[in-house]
Structure formats: structure tokens, C-alpha cells
Tab-separated table of C-alpha atoms in Angstrom:
chain	number	residue	atom	x	y	z
A	1	MET	CA	93.105	103.667	49.384
A	2	ALA	CA	95.320	103.383	52.463
A	3	TYR	CA	94.276	105.210	55.580
A	4	GLU	CA	96.800	106.406	58.153
A	5	ILE	CA	95.541	106.047	61.708
A	6	PRO	CA	97.144	108.695	63.943
A	7	THR	CA	98.800	107.583	67.178
A	8	PRO	CA	96.629	108.468	70.194
A	9	LYS	CA	97.970	111.561	71.885
A	10	TYR	CA	98.422	109.888	75.278
A	11	LEU	CA	100.542	107.130	73.668
A	12	ARG	CA	102.829	109.745	72.123
A	13	VAL	CA	103.384	111.246	75.574
A	14	LEU	CA	103.768	107.839	77.217
A	15	ASN	CA	106.244	106.472	74.662
A	16	THR	CA	108.350	109.624	74.703
A	17	LEU	CA	108.612	109.690	78.503
A	18	ARG	CA	109.383	105.984	78.642
A	19	LYS	CA	112.158	106.361	76.062
A	20	ARG	CA	113.653	109.242	78.033
A	21	ILE	CA	113.755	107.037	81.122
A	22	GLU	CA	115.325	104.173	79.155
A	23	ASP	CA	117.916	106.504	77.615
A	24	GLY	CA	118.831	107.988	81.004
A	25	ASP	CA	117.524	111.467	80.269
A	26	TYR	CA	115.337	111.036	83.351
A	27	VAL	CA	117.363	109.093	85.922
A	28	PRO	CA	115.834	107.095	88.804
A	29	GLY	CA	114.769	109.444	91.577
A	30	ALA	CA	114.473	112.450	89.281
A	31	ALA	CA	111.265	114.449	89.173
A	32	LEU	CA	109.344	114.536	85.916
A	33	PRO	CA	108.207	117.898	84.525
A	34	SER	CA	104.896	119.050	85.974
A	35	GLU	CA	101.619	118.085	84.314
A	36	ASN	CA	101.230	121.654	83.022
A	37	GLN	CA	104.756	121.629	81.595
A	38	LEU	CA	104.111	118.312	79.829
A	39	SER	CA	100.796	119.604	78.494
A	40	THR	CA	102.573	122.602	76.995
A	41	GLU	CA	105.497	120.583	75.616
A	42	PHE	CA	103.315	118.007	73.838
A	43	GLY	CA	100.454	120.351	72.984
A	44	VAL	CA	97.862	118.143	74.676
A	45	SER	CA	95.308	118.529	77.430
A	46	ARG	CA	96.027	117.797	81.080
A	47	PRO	CA	93.729	114.704	81.103
A	48	THR	CA	95.817	113.294	78.232
A	49	VAL	CA	98.995	113.772	80.272
A	50	LEU	CA	97.346	112.228	83.337
A	51	LYS	CA	96.370	109.157	81.311
A	52	ALA	CA	99.966	108.666	80.121
A	53	LEU	CA	101.369	109.162	83.627
A	54	GLY	CA	98.797	106.773	85.064
A	55	ILE	CA	99.908	103.984	82.738
A	56	LEU	CA	103.592	104.636	83.463
A	57	LYS	CA	102.836	104.458	87.178
A	58	GLN	CA	100.790	101.277	86.798
A	59	ASP	CA	103.619	99.621	84.857
A	60	GLY	CA	106.222	100.609	87.450
A	61	TRP	CA	108.178	103.247	85.522
A	62	ILE	CA	107.303	106.126	87.836
A	63	GLU	CA	105.770	106.808	91.232
A	64	SER	CA	103.748	109.762	92.435
A	65	GLN	CA	104.107	111.632	95.706
A	66	GLN	CA	101.167	113.614	97.009
A	67	GLY	CA	101.734	117.313	96.515
A	68	LYS	CA	105.184	116.811	94.987
A	69	GLY	CA	104.607	115.300	91.547
A	70	SER	CA	105.845	112.225	89.676
A	71	PHE	CA	109.292	110.665	90.126
A	72	VAL	CA	111.236	108.151	88.052
A	73	ARG	CA	111.683	104.619	89.373
A	74	GLY	CA	113.519	103.208	86.340
A	75	ARG	CA	112.939	100.281	84.025
A	76	PRO	CA	110.547	97.878	85.760
A	77	VAL	CA	111.502	94.223	86.113
A	78	SER	CA	109.305	91.175	85.806
A	79	GLY	CA	106.153	91.329	87.884
A	80	ARG	CA	107.080	88.051	89.527
A	81	THR	CA	107.244	88.418	93.281
A	82	SER	CA	110.135	86.996	95.241
A	83	PRO	CA	109.846	83.440	96.610
A	84	ASP	CA	109.564	82.890	100.357
A	85	TYR	CA	113.142	81.648	100.797
A	86	ALA	CA	114.510	84.756	99.078
A	87	ARG	CA	112.455	87.110	101.222
A	88	ASP	CA	113.562	85.242	104.327
A	89	ALA	CA	117.190	85.604	103.267
A	90	VAL	CA	117.120	89.367	102.644
A	91	GLU	CA	114.252	90.627	104.814
A	92	LEU	CA	114.013	88.299	107.822
A	93	ASP	CA	113.677	89.848	111.273
A	94	GLU	CA	116.832	88.660	113.030
A	95	THR	CA	115.141	88.644	116.415
A	96	GLY	CA	113.210	85.500	115.420
A	97	GLU	CA	114.480	81.921	115.281
A	98	THR	CA	117.986	82.868	114.174
A	99	GLU	CA	121.498	82.691	115.571
A	100	ILE	CA	124.031	85.379	114.666
A	101	LEU	CA	127.304	83.599	113.911
A	102	HIS	CA	129.512	86.469	112.711
A	103	VAL	CA	129.371	90.231	112.246
A	104	GLY	CA	132.344	92.173	111.000
A	105	PRO	CA	134.435	93.324	108.037
A	106	VAL	CA	135.694	90.772	105.507
A	107	LEU	CA	137.309	91.008	102.080
A	108	ALA	CA	134.876	90.498	99.219
A	109	SER	CA	135.391	87.263	97.304
A	110	PRO	CA	135.412	87.475	93.481
A	111	ARG	CA	131.761	86.339	93.375
A	112	ILE	CA	130.541	88.852	95.967
A	113	ALA	CA	132.678	91.614	94.445
A	114	ALA	CA	131.060	90.964	91.064
A	115	GLU	CA	127.580	91.078	92.583
A	116	LEU	CA	128.292	94.330	94.439
A	117	GLN	CA	130.173	95.836	91.470
A	118	ILE	CA	133.348	96.476	93.466
A	119	PRO	CA	136.978	95.307	93.039
A	120	ASP	CA	137.971	91.893	94.402
A	121	GLY	CA	139.191	92.102	97.990
A	122	THR	CA	137.319	95.297	98.815
A	123	PRO	CA	136.280	95.351	102.501
A	124	VAL	CA	132.582	94.734	103.094
A	125	TYR	CA	130.562	93.996	106.208
A	126	GLU	CA	129.355	90.445	106.646
A	127	ARG	CA	126.406	89.337	108.766
A	128	ARG	CA	126.280	85.541	108.949
A	129	ARG	CA	123.374	83.792	110.644
A	130	ARG	CA	121.524	80.531	110.607
A	131	THR	CA	117.858	79.772	111.028
A	132	VAL	CA	117.139	77.083	113.600
A	133	SER	CA	114.155	74.946	114.474
A	134	GLU	CA	113.460	72.227	117.028
A	135	ALA	CA	115.000	69.747	114.576
A	136	GLY	CA	118.203	71.783	114.246
A	137	PRO	CA	119.690	74.252	111.709
A	138	VAL	CA	117.509	74.952	108.668
A	139	ASP	CA	119.684	77.264	106.555
A	140	LEU	CA	122.745	79.485	106.604
A	141	VAL	CA	122.717	83.071	105.314
A	142	SER	CA	125.749	85.308	104.813
A	143	THR	CA	124.867	88.886	103.861
A	144	PHE	CA	127.499	91.271	102.518
A	145	VAL	CA	126.937	95.045	102.643
A	146	PRO	CA	129.248	97.736	101.202
A	147	VAL	CA	131.061	99.690	103.899
A	148	ASP	CA	129.550	103.044	102.909
A	149	ILE	CA	126.068	101.600	103.409
A	150	ALA	CA	126.822	99.666	106.599
A	151	VAL	CA	128.762	102.333	108.515
A	152	GLY	CA	126.593	104.412	110.821
A	153	THR	CA	123.949	101.704	111.175
A	154	ASP	CA	123.405	98.662	113.388
A	155	ILE	CA	124.642	96.463	110.535
A	156	THR	CA	128.111	96.741	112.059
A	157	LYS	CA	126.911	95.600	115.491
A	158	PRO	CA	126.584	91.959	116.643
A	159	ASP	CA	123.051	92.341	117.989
A	160	PRO	CA	120.057	90.940	116.025
A	161	ILE	CA	118.364	93.571	113.863
A	162	PRO	CA	114.583	93.785	114.278
A	163	GLY	CA	112.608	94.323	111.085
A	164	GLY	CA	115.377	93.149	108.762
A	165	LEU	CA	118.302	94.765	106.972
A	166	LEU	CA	116.402	96.306	104.063
A	167	ASP	CA	114.061	98.182	106.374
A	168	LEU	CA	117.026	99.467	108.386
A	169	ILE	CA	118.913	100.570	105.260
A	170	ALA	CA	115.830	102.357	103.920
A	171	ARG	CA	115.336	104.233	107.194
A	172	HIS	CA	118.954	105.193	107.829
A	173	LYS	CA	120.403	105.531	104.335
A	174	GLY	CA	117.332	106.342	102.258
A	175	LEU	CA	118.090	103.509	99.820
A	176	ARG	CA	115.032	101.745	98.438
A	177	ALA	CA	115.212	98.070	97.458
A	178	ASP	CA	113.454	97.782	94.095
A	179	TYR	CA	114.368	94.380	92.696
A	180	ALA	CA	116.618	91.373	93.271
A	181	THR	CA	118.578	88.988	91.075
A	182	GLU	CA	118.961	85.359	92.028
A	183	ARG	CA	121.509	82.754	90.977
A	184	MET	CA	121.024	79.233	92.257
A	185	THR	CA	123.461	76.311	92.067
A	186	ALA	CA	123.748	72.811	93.528
A	187	ARG	CA	127.110	71.896	95.061
A	188	ARG	CA	128.855	70.106	97.898
A	189	VAL	CA	128.878	71.761	101.296
A	190	ASN	CA	132.205	73.227	102.473
A	191	GLU	CA	133.709	72.553	105.873
A	192	ALA	CA	132.413	75.700	107.586
A	193	GLU	CA	128.911	75.217	106.151
A	194	ALA	CA	128.826	71.560	107.198
A	195	ALA	CA	129.632	72.563	110.772
A	196	ALA	CA	127.076	75.374	110.839
A	197	LEU	CA	124.300	73.258	109.304
A	198	ASP	CA	125.267	70.083	111.213
A	199	VAL	CA	125.351	67.964	108.049
A	200	PRO	CA	127.878	65.431	106.676
A	201	ALA	CA	130.925	66.751	104.846
A	202	ASP	CA	129.689	65.298	101.536
A	203	GLU	CA	126.177	66.752	101.827
A	204	SER	CA	124.647	68.360	98.713
A	205	VAL	CA	123.381	71.882	99.282
A	206	MET	CA	121.457	74.463	97.316
A	207	SER	CA	123.387	77.738	97.225
A	208	VAL	CA	121.465	80.874	96.245
A	209	VAL	CA	123.123	84.244	95.697
A	210	ILE	CA	120.501	86.992	96.026
A	211	THR	CA	121.571	90.534	95.172
A	212	VAL	CA	119.286	93.433	96.028
A	213	HIS	CA	119.313	96.491	93.763
A	214	GLN	CA	117.935	99.998	93.655
A	215	ALA	CA	115.826	100.926	90.638
A	216	SER	CA	118.963	102.504	89.139
A	217	GLY	CA	120.639	99.081	89.128
A	218	ASP	CA	123.083	99.977	91.901
A	219	PRO	CA	123.454	97.052	94.348
A	220	ILE	CA	122.558	97.481	98.010
A	221	MET	CA	123.668	94.111	99.375
A	222	ALA	CA	124.247	90.480	98.431
A	223	SER	CA	123.172	87.442	100.439
A	224	VAL	CA	124.348	83.854	100.063
A	225	LEU	CA	121.692	81.386	101.227
A	226	VAL	CA	122.757	77.765	101.759
A	227	MET	CA	120.169	75.008	102.279
A	228	PRO	CA	120.439	71.218	102.197
A	229	GLY	CA	119.151	69.941	98.841
A	230	SER	CA	120.142	70.238	95.171
A	231	ARG	CA	118.987	71.866	91.940
A	232	HIS	CA	120.438	72.895	88.586
A	233	GLU	CA	121.662	76.460	88.189
A	234	ILE	CA	118.905	79.024	87.728
A	235	GLU	CA	119.052	82.781	87.227
A	236	ASP	CA	116.051	85.025	87.818
A	237	THR	CA	114.974	88.583	88.563
A	238	TYR	CA	111.926	89.681	90.533
A	239	ALA	CA	110.388	92.775	92.004
A	240	LEU	CA	110.671	93.565	95.713
A	241	SER	CA	107.799	96.009	95.861
């Protein structure tokens, strides 16, 4: 005789809510129904709902705000944390050992336009800097920010930004960096990079394009990190929080 084992009630709630998030019924930033509303909808007790919400929160699908309820974050990415060089590229305090080389509007190249999901040639703000040490330049970072995000903040100004760009964007625009994608290639340095890094014109460099996204998938900014060295192309995604 075959026995049918019923699905635990909390799993039914959990799986249904997760599918609604995946399908876009609950978009990132949206508030979930209250615990009482979910209890009524699914015909389960409040502790059952709390267990389902607790697992969703632990896995990164939702977040809770004291006194306000639970809010959607979106589909979580890999639990891998970002490597040091990536964090330095997108979060470094510019008041440290850096030199600001350029701040101003430029036209997005095809690669940057693709990363930022905008048409080729769309104006964006570029902040280009290099990290320096006693031995000389260490790396070169060019960060590109959409105009609607940059305008009204210090991103458009030539002064170093304390605390980093992501912190500034979160404070002034309310945009939360949730995850980043990384694409790494080995290539020859170009003329401008060779001058900035003080390396020979035929030097091999590691070029890393790091694009920061909100939980919804919308890009916030893209940074191109150039360092002497070489590796094969790699693509990865990692959480920022």
C-alpha cells in the first residue's frame, strides 16, 4: 500500500511566496501581506507563517523591517562574497591612496552601454582614478554612472568622495546595491592605460568589468578595473550584502 505524505504547511506557504516573487507578482521592494493576512489566506497558524517567512529571510528572498513588516528583495544570488579587488573597485573611499584623473560626462561605449542596459552613446558620468603606492600606480578604475543617478550628488564633482560611491548613492538616491556581476579578461594595455599605470605599451593587463545591480536586476553603475597581470576570461556573480 502506498502512503501519501502531506507537504508540511510551512513549506506550502514558503514555496507559494517564493514562486510569486520569481514570477514578479511580488516585485523587489514590495511589502508582503501581513502575517495575519497570510494566515487567513493559507488557513494556517501564525507560527507556521513565521517559520516560512524566517526561511525566506534567511535565504535572502525577503527582509524584515521592525514595525513595518516583510519586504521583497528578489531572487538571491550565490552566497559567495565579493573578492577584495572588486570591493576596492566599487566601494573604495576615494580619500585614501587614490588620484582622481577624470570626472565628467562621456558617451557610453558599447560594452558599458550593455552593462548599464542603455543605448550605445548614451551620456553617463565617468569617475576615473588610480590607486597609488610608494612603488607607483597599482591599478586604474573607471566607474560609469547613469546620469539620472549621478545628477544631484557629488559624483559629478571632481573632489574625492569619502565612504565610496555605493554609500553615497544609497544615501542620496535610496538605491541599494544587492549584487554584482564580474567579467574578467586578459589583454594588452592601451595607450591611455599604459600612461596612467606607468607600464610598457605591450604590457599584459587584467581587465575586470564589475557591474553593480539592485535586487530587481536594474544596474546602478559599472566599473572597469585594470591591473597589470593576465588571466583567462571569467564571469561570476556575488552578493554585496
